[in-house]
XYZ file of C-alpha atoms in Angstrom:
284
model
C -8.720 3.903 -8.819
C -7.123 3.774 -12.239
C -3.064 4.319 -11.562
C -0.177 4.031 -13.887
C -0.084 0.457 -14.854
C 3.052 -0.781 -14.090
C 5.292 -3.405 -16.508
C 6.589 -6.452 -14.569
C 9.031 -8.657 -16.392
C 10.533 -11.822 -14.801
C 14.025 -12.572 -13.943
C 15.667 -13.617 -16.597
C 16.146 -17.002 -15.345
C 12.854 -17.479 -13.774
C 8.694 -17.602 -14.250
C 8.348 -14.596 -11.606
C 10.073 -11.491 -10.458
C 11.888 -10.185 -7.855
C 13.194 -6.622 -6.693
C 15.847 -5.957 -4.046
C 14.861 -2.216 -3.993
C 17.050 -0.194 -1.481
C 16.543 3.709 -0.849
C 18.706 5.935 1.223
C 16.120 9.359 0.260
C 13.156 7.112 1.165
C 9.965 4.859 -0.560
C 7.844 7.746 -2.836
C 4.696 7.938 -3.089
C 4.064 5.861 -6.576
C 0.412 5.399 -7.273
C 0.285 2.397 -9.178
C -0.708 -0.941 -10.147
C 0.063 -4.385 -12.314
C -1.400 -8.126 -13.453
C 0.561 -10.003 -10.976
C 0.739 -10.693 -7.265
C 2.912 -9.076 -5.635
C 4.235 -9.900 -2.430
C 6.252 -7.422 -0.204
C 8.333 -7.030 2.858
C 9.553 -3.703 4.495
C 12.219 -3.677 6.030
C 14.392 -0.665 7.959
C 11.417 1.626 7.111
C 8.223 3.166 8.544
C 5.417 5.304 7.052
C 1.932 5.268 5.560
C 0.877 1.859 3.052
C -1.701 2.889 0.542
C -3.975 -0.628 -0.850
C -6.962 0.077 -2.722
C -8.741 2.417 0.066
C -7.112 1.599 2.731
C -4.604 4.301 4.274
C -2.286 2.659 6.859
C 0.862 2.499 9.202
C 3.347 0.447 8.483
C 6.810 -0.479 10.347
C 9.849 -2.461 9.886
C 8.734 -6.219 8.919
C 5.589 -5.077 7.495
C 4.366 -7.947 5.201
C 1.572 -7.643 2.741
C 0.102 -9.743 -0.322
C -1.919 -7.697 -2.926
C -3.910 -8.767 -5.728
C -4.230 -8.057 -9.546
C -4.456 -4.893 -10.488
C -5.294 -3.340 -6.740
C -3.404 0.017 -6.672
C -1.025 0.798 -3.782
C 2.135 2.227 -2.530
C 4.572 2.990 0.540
C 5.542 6.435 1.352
C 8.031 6.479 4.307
C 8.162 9.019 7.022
C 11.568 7.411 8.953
C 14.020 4.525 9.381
C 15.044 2.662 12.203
C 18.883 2.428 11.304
C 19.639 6.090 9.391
C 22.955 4.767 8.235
C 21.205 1.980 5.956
C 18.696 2.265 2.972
C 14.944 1.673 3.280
C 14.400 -2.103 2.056
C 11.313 -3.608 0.087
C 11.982 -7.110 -0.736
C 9.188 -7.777 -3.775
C 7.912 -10.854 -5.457
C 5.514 -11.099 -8.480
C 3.724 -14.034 -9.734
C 0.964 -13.831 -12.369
C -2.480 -15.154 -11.750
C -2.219 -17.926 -14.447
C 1.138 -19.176 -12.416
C -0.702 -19.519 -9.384
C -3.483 -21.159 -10.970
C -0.944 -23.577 -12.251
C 0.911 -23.929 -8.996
C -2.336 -24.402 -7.034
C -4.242 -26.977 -8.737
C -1.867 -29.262 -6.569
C -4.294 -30.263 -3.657
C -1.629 -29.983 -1.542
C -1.419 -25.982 -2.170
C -5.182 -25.535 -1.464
C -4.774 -23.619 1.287
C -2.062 -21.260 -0.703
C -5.331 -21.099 -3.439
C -7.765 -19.624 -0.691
C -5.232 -17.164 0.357
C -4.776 -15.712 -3.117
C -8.393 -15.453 -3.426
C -8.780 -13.141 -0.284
C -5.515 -11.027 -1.479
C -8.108 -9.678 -3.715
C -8.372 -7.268 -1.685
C -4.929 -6.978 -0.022
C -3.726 -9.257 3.092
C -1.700 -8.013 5.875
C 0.105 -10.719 7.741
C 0.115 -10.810 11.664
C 3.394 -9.865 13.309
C 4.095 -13.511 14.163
C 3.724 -14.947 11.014
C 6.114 -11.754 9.389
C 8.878 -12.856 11.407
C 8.570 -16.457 10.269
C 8.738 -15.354 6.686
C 11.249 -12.625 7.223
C 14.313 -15.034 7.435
C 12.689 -17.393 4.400
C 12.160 -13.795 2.193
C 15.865 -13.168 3.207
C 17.228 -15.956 2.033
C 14.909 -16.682 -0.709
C 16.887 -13.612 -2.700
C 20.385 -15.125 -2.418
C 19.574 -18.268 -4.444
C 19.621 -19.152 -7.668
C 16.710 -20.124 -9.944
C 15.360 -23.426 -8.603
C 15.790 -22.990 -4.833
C 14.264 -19.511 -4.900
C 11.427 -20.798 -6.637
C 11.203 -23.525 -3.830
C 11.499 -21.116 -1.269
C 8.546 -19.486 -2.393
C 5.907 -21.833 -2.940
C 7.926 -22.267 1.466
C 6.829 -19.053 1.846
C 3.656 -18.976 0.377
C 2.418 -22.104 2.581
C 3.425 -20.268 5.897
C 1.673 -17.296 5.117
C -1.375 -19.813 4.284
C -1.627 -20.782 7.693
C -1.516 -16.872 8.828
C -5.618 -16.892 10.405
C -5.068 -13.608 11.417
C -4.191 -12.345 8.283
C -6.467 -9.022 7.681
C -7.599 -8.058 4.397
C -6.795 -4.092 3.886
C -8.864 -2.307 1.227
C -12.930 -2.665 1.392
C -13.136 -2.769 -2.218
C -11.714 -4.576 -5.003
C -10.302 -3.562 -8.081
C -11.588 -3.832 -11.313
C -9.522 -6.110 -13.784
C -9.900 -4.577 -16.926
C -8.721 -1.190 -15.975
C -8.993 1.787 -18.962
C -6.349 4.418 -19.763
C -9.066 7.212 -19.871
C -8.883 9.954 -17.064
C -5.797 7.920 -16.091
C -3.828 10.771 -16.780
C -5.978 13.413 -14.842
C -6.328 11.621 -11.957
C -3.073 10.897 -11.583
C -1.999 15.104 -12.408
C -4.710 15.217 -9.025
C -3.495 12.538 -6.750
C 0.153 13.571 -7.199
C -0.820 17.376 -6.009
C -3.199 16.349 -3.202
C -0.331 14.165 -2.010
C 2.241 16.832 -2.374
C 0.126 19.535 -0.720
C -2.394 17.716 1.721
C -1.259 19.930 4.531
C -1.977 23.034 2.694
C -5.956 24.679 1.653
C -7.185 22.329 -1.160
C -9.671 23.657 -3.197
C -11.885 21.428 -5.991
C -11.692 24.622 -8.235
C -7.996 24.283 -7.976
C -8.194 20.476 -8.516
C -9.796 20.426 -11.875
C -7.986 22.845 -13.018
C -4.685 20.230 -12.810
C -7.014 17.779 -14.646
C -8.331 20.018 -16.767
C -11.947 19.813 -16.351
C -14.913 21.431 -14.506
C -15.569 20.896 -11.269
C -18.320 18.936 -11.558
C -16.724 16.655 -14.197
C -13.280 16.406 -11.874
C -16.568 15.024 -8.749
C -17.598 12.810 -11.218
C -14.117 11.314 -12.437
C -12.480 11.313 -9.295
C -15.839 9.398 -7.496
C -15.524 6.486 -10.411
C -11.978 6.354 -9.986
C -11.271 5.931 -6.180
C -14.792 5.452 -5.270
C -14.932 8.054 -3.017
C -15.063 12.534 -3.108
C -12.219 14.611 -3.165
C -13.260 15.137 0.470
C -13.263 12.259 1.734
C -10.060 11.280 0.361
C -8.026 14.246 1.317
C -9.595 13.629 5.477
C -8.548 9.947 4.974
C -4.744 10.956 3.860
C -4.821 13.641 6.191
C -5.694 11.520 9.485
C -3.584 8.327 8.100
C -1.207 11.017 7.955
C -1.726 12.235 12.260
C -1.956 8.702 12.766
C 1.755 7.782 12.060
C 3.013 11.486 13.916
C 0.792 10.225 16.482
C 2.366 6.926 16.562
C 6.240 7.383 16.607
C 6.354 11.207 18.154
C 5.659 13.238 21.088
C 4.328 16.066 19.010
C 1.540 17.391 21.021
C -1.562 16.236 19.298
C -2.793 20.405 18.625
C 0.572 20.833 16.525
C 0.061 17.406 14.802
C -3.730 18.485 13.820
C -1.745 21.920 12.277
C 0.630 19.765 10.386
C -1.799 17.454 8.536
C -3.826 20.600 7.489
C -5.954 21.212 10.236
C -6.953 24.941 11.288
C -9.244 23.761 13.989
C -8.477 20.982 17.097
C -11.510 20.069 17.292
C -12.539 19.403 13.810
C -9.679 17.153 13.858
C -10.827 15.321 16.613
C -14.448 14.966 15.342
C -12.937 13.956 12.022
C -10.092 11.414 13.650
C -12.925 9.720 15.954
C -15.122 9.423 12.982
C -12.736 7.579 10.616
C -10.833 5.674 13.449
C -13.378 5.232 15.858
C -11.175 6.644 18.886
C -9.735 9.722 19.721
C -6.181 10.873 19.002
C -5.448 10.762 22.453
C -6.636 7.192 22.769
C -4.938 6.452 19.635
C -1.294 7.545 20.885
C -2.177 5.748 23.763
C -1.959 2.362 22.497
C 1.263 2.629 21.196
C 2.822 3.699 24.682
């Protein structure tokens, strides 16, 4: 996918970047991308992680490395404590300041783990809560200690081996403004209106083209149909209602956009491999 490219400056007394971002209305949907790693932890916030393809839940403490240019965002659905602001604690580094910092043989291990955040790397639970406290502290310190805390950081999460890569694909690195523009007019609505009768006539006419050119553009862009992105959202979507409500699972189908309960199954079991009911299940 080709998202806004987004313009990362360090701090000013520092090689790399960091963000404190706190928001009481919630994380947005923000389809986007950059040059650097970026390395972020969630805190006081649940929803749906977007990385590359991958459509996912995420909780408080989720912890995930992404590589260059790999597009992604949060969009929460709830907090944990209502009376404080949804936390992402982010860190950037460029590629050419990890190649520097990892031609130390001691960081080898931090060099193979960069490699597979090509794809996107979701740190286990344990290994999150190991960080969490280093992350925490890392953004009260000035210059040099917060710069030692994370090559800290970055060693731990070296060691994670059940780390899971997120998105099936990786990006490309020399991404093109071209149909930037449209697709991005497109993904905004579909994420707006998912729940509602989507239409590819009524696609490409936000991006301005035929139908046929909107199945073209959109299929080089996110690698997948119209189609087949909408079900994914759509059952990522059921998956968190599924996972932090008591909704019965016929309403939940309804709210994602479903008419029928038993498409929804057929499609849920298809992309998840279970059913909903199973699903639900295994967060009882």
């Amino acid at each position: 996918m080709k998202p806004y490219l987004e313009h990362v400056s360090p701090d000013d007394d520092a090689s790399w970047a960091t963000l404190n971002r706190r928001l009481d209305d919630g994380i947005p949907f923000q389809w986007h991308h950059h040059p650097e790693f970026e390395l972020t932890l969630t805190l006081n916030s649940k929803g749906q992680r977007f990385i590359g393809d991958h459509i996912g839940r995420y909780d408080d403490g989720d912890l995930v490395l992404i590589g260059p240019y790999l597009p992604h965002t949060w969009h929460s659905l709830d907090r944990a404590d209502c009376s404080a602001p949804h936390t992402a604690l982010v860190m950037w580094f460029l590629p050419e300041w990890a190649e520097r910092l990892t031609a130390n043989t001691e960081l080898r291990s931090v060099a193979a783990m960069l490699n597979r955040a090509a794809t996107g790397l979701h740190f286990s639970p344990e290994t999150a809560s190991t960080a969490r406290p280093l992350i925490q502290t890392l953004f009260t310190q000035p210059a040099v200690d917060r710069f030692l805390s994370l090559v800290r950081v970055l060693t731990v999460l070296a060691q994670d081996r059940a780390a899971t890569p997120l998105s099936a694909t990786a990006p490309e690195l020399a991404p093109a403004a071209t149909d930037r523009g449209r697709i991005d007019r497109v993904l905004s609505h579909i994420h707006d209106h998912f729940a509602e009768p989507l239409t590819v006539p009524q696609l490409a006419d936000i991006a301005a083209l035929s139908p046929s050119g909107l199945h073209r553009t959109f299929l080089r862009h996110t690698r997948q149909t119209v189609s087949q992105y909408l079900i994914r959202l759509r059952i990522g979507r059921a998956c968190a209602l599924l996972s932090s409500t008591s909704q019965p699972i016929g309403q939940i189908a309804g709210l994602v956009g479903y008419d029928s309960l038993a498409n929804f199954n057929r499609q849920f079991k298809a992309l998840k491999g279970t059913t909903p009911s199973q699903y639900r299940a295994a967060f009882a």
